[in-house]
Amino acid sequence: MLEDFKNKMNDLIEKINKASYEYYALDEPTITDQEYDDMYNELLRIEEKYPELKRKDSPTNRVGGEALEKFEKVTHNTPMLSFDDIFNSEEIEMFDARIKKQIKNPSYTLEPKMDGLSGSLIYENGILVRGATRGDGVVGEDITINVKTIKSVPLKLTEKINIEIRGEIYMSKLAFQKANIEKRKNNEKEFANPRNAAAGSIRQLDSKITAKRDLDFMAYFIPNPENYGIKSQHESLEYLKKLGFKTNYKLNSLAHNSKEIEKYINDLSKKRPDLPFPIDGVVLKVDSLEDEAKLGFTARVPRWGIAYKFPAVEVLTTLKEIKFTVGRTGKITPNAIFNPVHVDGSLVSKATLHNEDYCLQKDVRVGDVISIRKAGDVIPEVVEVKIDRRKENSVPFKMIENCPICHTKLIKKDAMHYCPNSNCPARHTEGLIHFASRNAMNIDGMGESIIQDFYNMGYLKKVTDFYHLYKYKDQLMTLEGFGEKSITNLLKSIENSKTNSLERLIFALGIPHVGAKTAKILATKYKTMTNFSQATIDELRNIPDIGEIIGQSIVNYFSKETNKELIQELTNLGLNMTYKGEKVIDSKEFNGKTFVLTGSLELFTREEAEEKIESLGGKASSSVSKKTSAVIVGANPGSKYTKAQELGIPIWTEQEFKDKLNNI
Ligand code: IVH
């Protein structure tokens, strides 16, 4: 009987693995999703009934397991190197010429450069035993439990061999969109691009979160391939496919000279927008292993390969509308609203047009074909208007004269237009959003859409209303999309914000020209809100980094009765009105110690982490020395991490850092 179930289980696993391979690795499914789900559910049922029969390599293990305390460090068997980057035809020709100096008639494998992060997988007897991040190339982090959730990573190979596989852990464009929809729903900061999303998701201590993010793995490299009788990179790729890995076999190619390389790059960049995954260039590798061995390595990188990076992508679309928005200071911004387009992996549908002059200079008109680029890979911008494709009846841009929300006549100051109505609803909501934002009062969970909703429903009109929300707890809990837990947490965050140090409140007030940095200078100088509100222009203009304009703006702000009343109300509500920065909470872990941050942090912004360290009496420094107390590492740490290891300085992951903060 038990034997029957065991056989059934083995049979199901074999069929599921075959289906997964066809679906994930080959992209050529042979069964329907329903058939797959039925087999998967049947396997689950048997495993639940007979847990003792459950196989270690069962596909049901991909849902994640117990959360980890921290990632263990692992030293790579051979260093995980990367290639030098090149950016244009000239550099491609130089690469080709350099190789040809040493190698007669070389062949190059050309592969899409996947835009994720590299990972190493170790198999023993064909079973996945370890997955690791690249780290600094020498030491990475053990992410085995997370790697197992990636459906295109085979848990068992088609051959019982010991082998290390390298490839890219990445997020498909679709999974990236989904992850961001989820982030928006939870009022969390969205991922800037699929690469960050992949890096953030694979370094989750809770693998159940990783499992939900739908990561992918593209295999492209085998260290020491000669151990498997392989003679070239293209044979490596074929072998990877045979072992059960996803490879880019439909896109990888061979070339012999810079002309062929450039043609490949051209063709690939045309296909790029329609590819389901993000790529950022082409990787060129000398194909023959014998040739590779002849070429060898420089001190840093292999000489036998190079990475060509695409220039920033520009995509054409049609300008549907120029929409004017009102900021909290009343500033009017024209925004280009266009047909949604994928730019470098993310879907964009709007870009700022800054102000009237910018629109006139570019001569943008509704109906125009425009090209969009993501500046610095993040913020979309309108690069150019295709005047030659303009329709005859197009209407030149004209700046609006009245506020789009309250219809008050706009005023112009320098290049900017403003709504002068301090009761304009748009200014109110923007002011509320600013008040709650991260660098201001940092009210966790109080994002833009909740504020809009609460504003429209009448719960929030002015900033003091945040602190009255608790009175409506029962009503708020019944709103769609909220529950007891989320409202309780929200109210807790609001309550917590009362204890913020003075600089946050100064910034949150939204005094024109007073940014977060200026607020800090002012809080340090004046120590209390009362002192600050009585500052004179003579005093202010003499503070370094403040000056006449900011000074006037502050004096102006406090000359208004309504603003004085606001401060009084906030004081009555129990908000802290003093500067806490110099009062160091006694924390042995931080007080008097020096910390260095390296890599990209996920749980904090760099400024937040530094601020936390400083508020606890520590110092954030930029270089590692014997005096460094600990190095806090994020994803893809740099040389500071290596140096810390060499010097034997304690290394904290970001989570460890967070835990220590929580323990204070
Ligand atoms: S081969 C010795 N192949 O791009 C380097 N890398 O500098 C072996 N990448 O860090 C890497 N797609 O993360 C290789 N088809 C591909 C790749 C690829 C993306 C990444 C990899 C590496 C960087 C190359």
XYZ file of C-alpha atoms and ligand atoms in Angstrom:
688
model
C 0.000 0.000 0.000
C 2.642 2.476 1.173
C 4.773 1.281 -1.694
C 1.950 2.204 -4.088
C 1.874 5.746 -2.764
C 5.618 5.975 -3.002
C 5.483 4.922 -6.627
C 2.643 7.300 -7.328
C 4.631 10.083 -5.709
C 7.743 9.349 -7.734
C 5.670 9.221 -10.871
C 4.044 12.580 -10.104
C 7.395 14.219 -9.277
C 8.858 12.978 -12.523
C 5.918 14.322 -14.522
C 5.898 17.651 -12.663
C 9.636 18.073 -13.160
C 9.310 17.323 -16.849
C 6.455 19.817 -17.170
C 8.422 22.424 -15.203
C 11.468 21.935 -17.396
C 9.400 22.380 -20.525
C 7.610 25.373 -19.104
C 10.365 27.199 -17.223
C 13.561 26.144 -18.953
C 12.482 25.612 -22.529
C 9.511 27.958 -22.590
C 7.642 25.257 -24.507
C 4.869 23.849 -22.303
C 3.261 20.565 -23.320
C 0.490 20.403 -20.725
C -2.114 22.907 -19.548
C -1.818 24.876 -16.297
C -4.841 22.967 -15.018
C -3.192 19.595 -15.646
C -0.078 20.843 -13.868
C -2.079 22.115 -10.894
C -3.966 18.833 -10.608
C -0.730 16.830 -10.432
C 0.797 19.284 -7.980
C -2.247 19.149 -5.706
C -2.342 15.402 -5.800
C 1.313 15.299 -4.778
C 0.580 17.727 -1.949
C -2.256 15.536 -0.706
C -0.100 12.413 -0.638
C 2.732 14.255 1.099
C 0.371 15.598 3.720
C -0.990 12.148 4.400
C 2.396 10.414 4.390
C 4.955 13.031 5.434
C 7.511 10.269 5.972
C 7.470 9.620 2.239
C 8.098 13.223 1.267
C 11.179 13.573 -0.914
C 13.757 16.245 -0.226
C 13.720 17.291 -3.872
C 9.939 17.468 -4.055
C 8.681 20.439 -6.100
C 6.330 21.247 -3.210
C 9.387 22.399 -1.270
C 9.512 25.547 -3.365
C 7.156 27.526 -1.133
C 9.849 28.553 1.346
C 10.532 27.423 4.880
C 11.346 28.744 8.333
C 12.646 32.311 8.370
C 16.399 32.621 8.906
C 18.086 34.729 11.584
C 20.790 35.789 9.172
C 22.553 34.611 6.043
C 25.646 32.497 6.569
C 28.751 33.547 4.684
C 30.172 31.168 2.103
C 33.502 31.282 0.323
C 33.236 30.527 -3.381
C 35.290 27.577 -4.646
C 36.542 29.762 -7.476
C 36.086 33.533 -7.321
C 32.964 34.873 -9.044
C 34.394 37.461 -11.389
C 32.640 39.836 -13.707
C 33.664 41.435 -17.000
C 34.757 44.934 -17.874
C 32.026 47.033 -19.458
C 32.144 48.657 -22.912
C 29.614 51.012 -24.467
C 30.152 51.566 -28.203
C 31.268 50.150 -31.564
C 34.752 51.494 -31.193
C 35.276 49.573 -27.990
C 33.849 46.421 -29.591
C 36.393 46.770 -32.394
C 39.160 47.283 -29.863
C 38.126 44.149 -27.996
C 38.055 42.112 -31.202
C 41.453 43.490 -32.245
C 42.971 42.766 -28.838
C 41.763 39.145 -28.910
C 42.991 38.697 -32.494
C 46.471 39.756 -31.479
C 46.730 36.543 -29.508
C 44.201 34.207 -31.107
C 43.839 33.289 -34.755
C 40.245 33.233 -36.018
C 38.471 33.305 -32.678
C 34.765 32.583 -32.310
C 32.767 34.512 -29.761
C 29.621 33.409 -27.994
C 27.171 36.260 -27.758
C 24.616 36.188 -24.995
C 22.029 38.625 -23.693
C 23.355 40.291 -20.560
C 20.674 39.462 -18.042
C 19.858 42.321 -15.719
C 19.692 40.753 -12.295
C 22.350 39.523 -9.909
C 24.675 36.613 -10.356
C 24.286 33.512 -8.284
C 26.129 30.255 -7.778
C 24.460 26.864 -7.393
C 26.208 23.763 -6.132
C 24.949 20.278 -6.895
C 26.205 17.097 -5.297
C 25.221 13.858 -6.935
C 22.858 15.907 -9.031
C 21.013 17.338 -5.989
C 20.997 21.074 -5.256
C 22.875 21.546 -1.986
C 23.771 25.222 -1.954
C 22.877 28.514 -3.542
C 24.947 31.622 -2.919
C 25.069 35.260 -3.917
C 28.161 36.652 -5.541
C 28.911 38.941 -2.602
C 32.280 40.513 -3.178
C 33.221 37.739 -5.595
C 35.170 35.828 -2.977
C 32.673 35.531 -0.158
C 28.933 35.457 -0.773
C 25.880 34.647 1.286
C 24.160 31.312 1.600
C 20.728 31.738 0.023
C 19.994 28.036 -0.532
C 16.542 28.167 1.029
C 15.578 31.093 -1.192
C 17.089 29.688 -4.361
C 14.969 26.559 -3.893
C 11.839 28.658 -4.361
C 12.907 29.609 -7.904
C 10.986 27.342 -10.222
C 13.565 27.394 -13.007
C 16.292 26.170 -10.639
C 16.269 22.368 -10.877
C 16.335 20.758 -7.436
C 17.692 17.658 -9.153
C 19.752 17.476 -12.336
C 19.328 14.980 -15.123
C 22.753 13.570 -14.223
C 24.118 12.522 -10.842
C 27.148 14.776 -10.951
C 28.962 17.198 -8.658
C 28.984 20.571 -10.340
C 28.807 24.307 -9.753
C 26.562 26.371 -12.011
C 26.522 30.120 -12.348
C 23.836 32.291 -13.752
C 21.633 35.283 -13.207
C 18.895 35.491 -10.612
C 16.406 37.896 -12.127
C 12.803 39.003 -12.109
C 10.729 38.902 -15.281
C 9.087 42.135 -16.374
C 5.693 40.694 -15.491
C 6.760 39.517 -12.032
C 8.256 42.963 -11.447
C 4.937 44.640 -12.277
C 3.131 42.238 -9.968
C 5.601 42.788 -7.139
C 5.081 46.529 -7.426
C 1.306 46.224 -7.483
C 1.672 44.307 -4.215
C 3.996 46.996 -2.843
C 1.512 49.719 -3.773
C -1.306 47.802 -2.118
C 0.699 47.598 1.093
C 1.695 51.218 0.846
C 5.339 50.281 0.604
C 8.005 51.893 -1.491
C 8.019 50.362 -4.961
C 11.054 48.702 -6.495
C 12.832 51.061 -8.879
C 13.610 48.369 -11.423
C 13.576 44.583 -11.852
C 17.224 44.303 -10.796
C 16.580 45.896 -7.409
C 13.447 43.812 -7.083
C 15.427 40.610 -7.708
C 18.205 41.620 -5.316
C 15.730 42.584 -2.602
C 13.709 39.427 -3.017
C 16.558 36.926 -2.989
C 18.000 38.457 0.185
C 14.849 37.949 2.222
C 15.399 36.154 5.487
C 11.872 34.849 5.162
C 11.959 32.553 2.143
C 8.151 32.540 1.972
C 8.402 36.141 0.768
C 10.999 35.138 -1.831
C 8.690 32.352 -3.022
C 5.912 34.872 -3.662
C 8.130 37.130 -5.748
C 8.436 34.732 -8.657
C 12.152 34.977 -9.335
C 13.852 33.269 -12.218
C 17.300 31.874 -12.974
C 19.148 31.931 -16.290
C 22.205 29.663 -16.369
C 25.235 30.844 -18.352
C 28.489 29.617 -16.914
C 30.214 26.508 -15.567
C 33.483 27.016 -13.684
C 36.146 24.480 -14.679
C 34.097 23.093 -17.589
C 36.976 20.855 -18.682
C 36.015 18.551 -15.775
C 32.919 17.651 -17.799
C 34.660 17.157 -21.112
C 33.508 20.565 -22.342
C 35.680 22.386 -24.865
C 33.848 25.634 -25.472
C 31.402 28.109 -23.951
C 28.695 27.097 -26.412
C 29.109 23.492 -25.313
C 28.771 24.685 -21.707
C 25.479 26.307 -22.598
C 24.254 23.169 -24.327
C 25.270 21.062 -21.349
C 23.456 23.415 -18.964
C 20.290 23.003 -20.988
C 20.707 19.234 -20.960
C 21.108 19.245 -17.177
C 17.716 20.929 -16.856
C 18.583 24.619 -16.691
C 16.954 27.533 -18.373
C 19.422 29.011 -20.847
C 18.981 31.672 -23.457
C 19.297 29.036 -26.170
C 16.937 30.863 -28.494
C 18.951 34.088 -28.302
C 22.554 33.008 -27.743
C 24.681 33.092 -30.862
C 28.210 32.869 -32.278
C 30.210 35.566 -34.083
C 33.668 35.974 -35.570
C 34.266 39.694 -35.978
C 33.083 43.083 -34.764
C 30.638 43.445 -37.682
C 28.811 40.281 -36.706
C 28.900 41.332 -33.071
C 27.361 44.707 -33.889
C 24.665 43.091 -35.991
C 23.761 40.835 -33.076
C 23.636 43.805 -30.715
C 21.419 45.680 -33.146
C 19.048 42.782 -33.602
C 18.885 42.108 -29.884
C 18.146 45.712 -29.009
C 15.190 45.584 -31.397
C 13.885 42.481 -29.648
C 14.604 43.902 -26.212
C 11.252 45.643 -25.556
C 9.368 42.426 -26.293
C 11.561 40.119 -24.254
C 9.834 38.901 -21.098
C 12.943 39.577 -19.010
C 15.167 42.598 -18.451
C 18.527 42.733 -20.221
C 21.036 45.547 -20.186
C 23.527 44.529 -22.827
C 25.378 41.689 -24.489
C 28.056 39.477 -22.981
C 30.847 38.469 -25.372
C 32.968 35.446 -24.548
C 35.762 33.833 -26.519
C 34.182 30.493 -27.303
C 37.051 28.022 -27.201
C 38.256 27.099 -23.726
C 41.721 26.551 -25.052
C 41.745 30.128 -26.362
C 40.328 31.375 -23.064
C 43.175 29.701 -21.216
C 45.694 31.408 -23.493
C 44.135 34.803 -22.830
C 43.864 34.355 -19.078
C 43.016 37.108 -16.595
C 44.109 40.583 -15.632
C 44.369 41.330 -11.928
C 40.610 41.874 -11.842
C 38.813 40.414 -14.819
C 39.047 37.668 -17.431
C 40.677 38.821 -20.683
C 38.518 36.445 -22.692
C 35.237 38.238 -22.296
C 33.606 41.628 -22.052
C 30.156 43.101 -21.341
C 28.638 45.527 -23.833
C 26.041 47.755 -22.171
C 23.098 49.220 -24.075
C 22.703 52.997 -24.040
C 19.728 54.327 -22.037
C 16.579 53.201 -23.842
C 14.355 55.626 -25.649
C 10.843 54.584 -26.538
C 8.323 56.327 -28.757
C 4.767 56.977 -27.679
C 1.961 59.479 -28.225
C 1.271 62.392 -25.924
C -2.351 62.033 -24.854
C -2.708 64.920 -22.469
C -0.789 67.562 -20.579
C -2.090 67.362 -17.043
C -1.403 70.074 -14.520
C -0.857 69.136 -10.901
C -0.704 71.348 -7.836
C 2.019 70.825 -5.251
C 1.769 71.656 -1.564
C 3.310 75.068 -2.078
C 0.773 75.737 -4.827
C 3.378 75.146 -7.540
C 1.816 74.060 -10.813
C 3.569 71.332 -12.779
C 2.630 70.310 -16.318
C 2.914 66.531 -16.767
C 3.053 64.575 -20.007
C 0.467 61.788 -19.957
C 1.165 59.344 -22.746
C 0.135 55.907 -23.928
C 1.815 53.505 -21.482
C 5.126 52.125 -22.758
C 7.698 49.722 -21.381
C 10.965 51.503 -20.830
C 13.755 49.271 -19.653
C 11.463 46.861 -17.893
C 8.934 49.133 -16.290
C 5.680 50.489 -17.601
C 5.578 54.279 -17.685
C 2.730 56.565 -18.620
C 3.742 59.984 -17.346
C 6.739 62.253 -17.099
C 7.200 65.732 -15.736
C 7.326 68.662 -18.140
C 8.599 70.914 -15.303
C 7.189 74.325 -16.252
C 5.900 76.597 -18.999
C 9.345 77.439 -20.415
C 10.296 73.778 -20.683
C 7.088 73.015 -22.603
C 7.614 75.969 -24.935
C 11.247 75.121 -25.562
C 10.392 71.534 -26.458
C 7.269 72.730 -28.264
C 5.285 69.740 -26.948
C 1.747 69.416 -28.212
C -1.007 66.962 -27.382
C -1.072 64.297 -30.106
C 2.689 64.540 -30.749
C 4.889 61.484 -31.034
C 7.434 61.846 -28.250
C 10.433 59.807 -27.173
C 10.709 58.810 -23.533
C 13.845 57.829 -21.685
C 14.394 56.783 -18.147
C 17.024 59.126 -16.808
C 19.370 57.263 -14.510
C 17.186 54.214 -15.094
C 14.550 55.569 -12.755
C 12.730 58.808 -13.538
C 11.141 58.943 -16.971
C 11.717 62.042 -19.073
C 10.565 63.342 -22.420
C 13.651 63.448 -24.609
C 12.339 64.771 -27.843
C 9.246 65.674 -29.811
C 9.126 64.166 -33.297
C 8.141 67.365 -35.077
C 8.207 65.657 -38.501
C 5.416 63.328 -37.381
C 3.224 66.129 -36.074
C -0.374 66.365 -37.285
C -1.310 69.527 -39.133
C -4.076 70.535 -36.791
C -1.922 70.329 -33.628
C -2.363 73.114 -31.108
C 0.671 74.829 -29.538
C 1.139 74.466 -25.782
C -0.515 77.141 -23.712
C 0.012 77.540 -19.993
C -3.182 77.451 -17.960
C -4.226 80.636 -16.217
C -6.301 79.222 -13.385
C -5.681 76.520 -10.816
C -6.965 73.213 -12.221
C -8.445 72.368 -8.814
C -9.821 75.537 -7.215
C -9.799 77.756 -10.327
C -8.060 80.654 -8.573
C -6.038 82.810 -10.976
C -2.426 81.632 -10.999
C 0.497 83.884 -10.223
C 3.923 83.620 -11.853
C 7.192 83.738 -9.934
C 10.392 83.255 -11.940
C 9.714 80.352 -14.296
C 7.025 78.868 -12.079
C 3.285 79.302 -11.782
C 1.576 79.029 -8.415
C -1.933 78.721 -7.089
C -2.034 81.466 -4.465
C -5.105 80.059 -2.689
C -3.878 78.638 0.605
C -7.218 76.816 0.917
C -6.837 75.018 -2.402
C -7.785 71.336 -1.756
C -4.847 70.088 -3.842
C -2.443 72.058 -1.703
C -4.080 70.535 1.356
C -3.687 66.928 0.308
C -0.138 67.507 -0.912
C 0.621 69.169 2.423
C -0.809 66.197 4.300
C 1.199 63.772 2.165
C 4.326 65.775 2.844
C 3.645 65.917 6.592
C 3.388 62.120 6.867
C 6.229 61.350 4.454
C 9.411 59.458 5.271
C 11.754 62.358 5.830
C 9.084 64.378 7.638
C 6.960 62.796 10.401
C 7.547 59.339 8.929
C 4.095 57.982 9.679
C 4.472 54.380 8.602
C 1.635 53.137 6.388
C 0.186 56.608 5.810
C 0.815 56.739 2.080
C -0.511 58.933 -0.670
C -3.624 56.959 -1.566
C -4.788 56.508 2.046
C -4.376 60.220 2.633
C -6.371 60.979 -0.524
C -9.108 58.577 0.587
C -9.253 59.911 4.156
C -9.285 63.443 2.785
C -12.148 62.696 0.411
C -14.082 61.016 3.212
C -13.579 64.001 5.458
C -11.394 62.362 8.133
C -8.356 64.430 7.215
C -8.479 68.086 6.297
C -5.505 69.549 8.112
C -2.387 68.055 9.646
C -3.742 68.145 13.199
C -6.449 65.726 12.054
C -3.884 62.921 11.923
C -3.825 63.073 15.699
C -7.615 62.944 16.009
C -8.027 59.891 13.785
C -8.020 57.509 16.760
C -11.468 58.799 17.670
C -12.809 57.252 14.484
C -11.084 53.899 14.881
C -14.328 51.896 14.773
C -15.479 53.616 11.603
C -12.094 53.387 9.901
C -11.904 49.664 10.570
C -15.023 49.068 8.541
C -13.664 50.811 5.435
C -12.969 48.622 2.449
C -9.361 47.496 2.353
C -8.783 48.131 6.062
C -9.125 45.884 9.037
C -8.556 46.096 12.743
C -4.895 45.210 12.383
C -4.017 47.752 9.710
C -5.885 50.573 11.441
C -4.331 49.682 14.812
C -0.884 49.777 13.218
C -1.622 53.025 11.470
C -2.801 54.664 14.686
C 0.273 53.342 16.465
C 2.532 54.934 13.836
C 0.678 58.216 14.234
C 1.086 58.059 17.999
C 4.789 57.219 17.633
C 5.334 60.203 15.373
C 4.513 62.482 18.315
C 7.899 61.708 19.800
C 9.888 62.692 16.701
C 12.734 65.095 17.192
C 12.104 68.752 16.327
C 13.787 68.734 12.898
C 11.198 66.308 11.518
C 8.360 68.564 12.571
C 10.083 71.660 11.190
C 10.452 69.947 7.839
C 6.914 68.524 8.011
C 5.414 72.011 8.372
C 6.300 72.605 4.738
C 7.717 76.101 5.164
C 8.769 77.158 1.649
C 12.510 76.606 1.022
C 12.988 74.629 4.251
C 14.133 71.170 3.218
C 15.083 68.291 5.501
C 18.717 69.383 5.757
C 17.835 72.993 6.573
C 15.349 71.767 9.168
C 18.140 69.855 10.885
C 20.371 72.937 10.968
C 17.535 74.981 12.438
C 16.596 72.382 15.049
C 20.216 72.078 16.148
C 20.490 75.831 16.466
C 17.173 76.662 18.138
C 16.537 73.448 20.139
C 12.837 74.240 20.733
C 9.917 75.221 18.519
C 9.291 78.310 20.659
C 12.824 79.585 20.058
C 12.599 78.766 16.374
C 9.261 80.471 15.884
C 10.712 83.666 17.365
C 13.837 83.699 15.201
C 14.549 87.090 13.656
C 15.665 87.690 10.107
C 18.998 89.066 11.347
C 19.691 85.896 13.228
C 18.572 83.599 10.436
C 20.496 85.223 7.627
C 23.697 84.807 9.625
C 23.352 81.071 10.053
C 25.634 79.306 7.560
C 23.594 77.612 4.813
C 20.429 79.562 5.634
C 20.662 83.058 4.150
C 18.163 85.700 3.129
C 15.584 83.749 1.125
C 15.100 80.919 3.606
C 15.255 83.379 6.496
C 12.505 85.566 5.013
C 10.385 82.539 4.311
C 10.613 81.421 7.961
C 9.840 84.857 9.364
C 6.936 85.092 6.953
C 5.600 81.732 8.043
C 5.549 82.608 11.728
C 4.081 86.039 11.109
C 0.815 84.350 10.144
C -1.673 83.834 12.920
C -2.942 80.528 11.456
C 0.546 79.040 11.578
C 1.045 80.104 15.186
C -2.264 78.481 16.024
C -1.207 75.309 14.251
C 1.933 75.023 16.383
C -0.123 75.610 19.512
C -2.603 72.903 18.516
C 0.173 70.427 17.750
C 1.719 71.207 21.145
C -1.619 70.617 22.861
C -1.937 67.315 21.033
C 1.284 66.198 22.681
C 3.809 66.446 19.849
C 7.405 66.792 20.915
C 8.695 70.293 20.241
C 12.336 69.843 21.171
C 15.505 68.765 19.451
C 16.521 65.313 20.623
C 19.590 64.835 18.503
C 22.146 65.539 21.150
C 20.474 63.526 23.835
C 22.088 60.183 23.301
C 20.108 57.186 24.375
C 22.417 54.898 26.260
C 23.304 52.223 23.813
C 26.503 50.314 24.346
C 26.341 48.846 20.853
C 26.443 52.262 19.211
C 27.570 54.947 21.593
C 31.052 56.213 20.739
C 31.538 53.602 18.042
C 32.260 53.958 14.353
C 30.321 52.192 11.612
C 30.748 51.824 7.891
C 27.872 51.084 5.526
C 28.440 49.230 2.268
C 26.267 47.772 -0.477
C 22.693 48.710 -1.260
C 20.483 48.770 1.769
C 16.939 47.580 1.564
C 15.409 48.163 4.971
C 16.674 51.726 5.352
C 17.852 54.495 3.111
C 21.515 55.242 3.668
C 20.557 58.577 5.275
C 18.164 56.838 7.655
C 20.778 54.301 8.708
C 23.346 57.059 9.305
C 20.806 59.111 11.181
C 19.981 56.140 13.440
C 23.664 55.528 14.177
C 24.282 59.169 14.951
C 21.181 59.500 17.104
C 22.562 56.679 19.253
C 25.900 58.361 19.706
C 27.718 56.472 16.982
C 29.574 57.754 13.971
C 29.016 56.761 10.355
C 32.278 56.743 8.452
C 33.019 56.095 4.808
C 36.182 54.060 5.100
C 37.098 50.897 6.921
C 40.055 50.941 9.283
C 41.184 49.102 12.386
C 39.114 51.562 14.382
C 35.857 50.611 12.666
C 33.545 48.936 15.170
C 31.403 47.120 12.606
C 30.596 47.132 8.909
C 26.918 46.999 7.974
C 26.462 45.256 4.658
C 23.641 45.478 2.163
C 23.324 43.739 -1.185
C 26.353 43.628 -3.501
C 28.804 45.121 -1.032
C 32.032 46.538 -2.374
C 35.648 46.546 -1.332
C 34.836 47.872 2.140
C 33.353 44.510 2.882
C 36.474 42.650 1.758
C 38.629 45.001 3.768
C 36.512 44.432 6.875
C 36.989 40.712 6.464
C 40.734 41.120 6.066
C 40.906 43.228 9.218
C 38.610 40.882 11.094
C 36.066 43.617 11.810
C 32.601 42.446 12.862
C 30.182 42.336 9.941
C 26.468 42.940 10.467
C 23.837 42.239 7.885
C 21.207 44.899 7.517
C 18.757 42.715 9.422
C 21.208 42.316 12.306
C 21.585 46.088 12.394
C 17.814 46.483 12.491
C 17.491 43.888 15.256
C 20.068 45.716 17.354
C 18.155 48.964 16.904
C 14.950 47.242 17.921
C 16.597 45.920 21.062
C 17.386 49.367 22.370
S 29.293 35.321 -17.693
C 33.537 36.015 -15.612
N 27.062 35.620 -18.979
O 26.921 40.404 -16.127
C 32.146 36.496 -15.751
N 27.462 37.063 -17.151
O 30.225 41.354 -16.077
C 31.214 35.383 -15.969
N 25.614 38.589 -16.676
O 28.434 39.872 -13.157
C 29.852 35.888 -16.166
N 24.276 37.892 -18.248
O 26.112 38.991 -13.332
C 27.826 36.076 -17.964
N 25.087 35.682 -20.175
C 25.838 36.145 -19.187
C 25.424 37.171 -18.343
C 26.270 37.619 -17.334
C 24.417 38.733 -17.241
C 26.084 39.446 -15.570
C 26.835 38.748 -14.502
C 28.195 39.392 -14.430
C 28.092 40.544 -15.402
C 29.221 40.498 -16.438
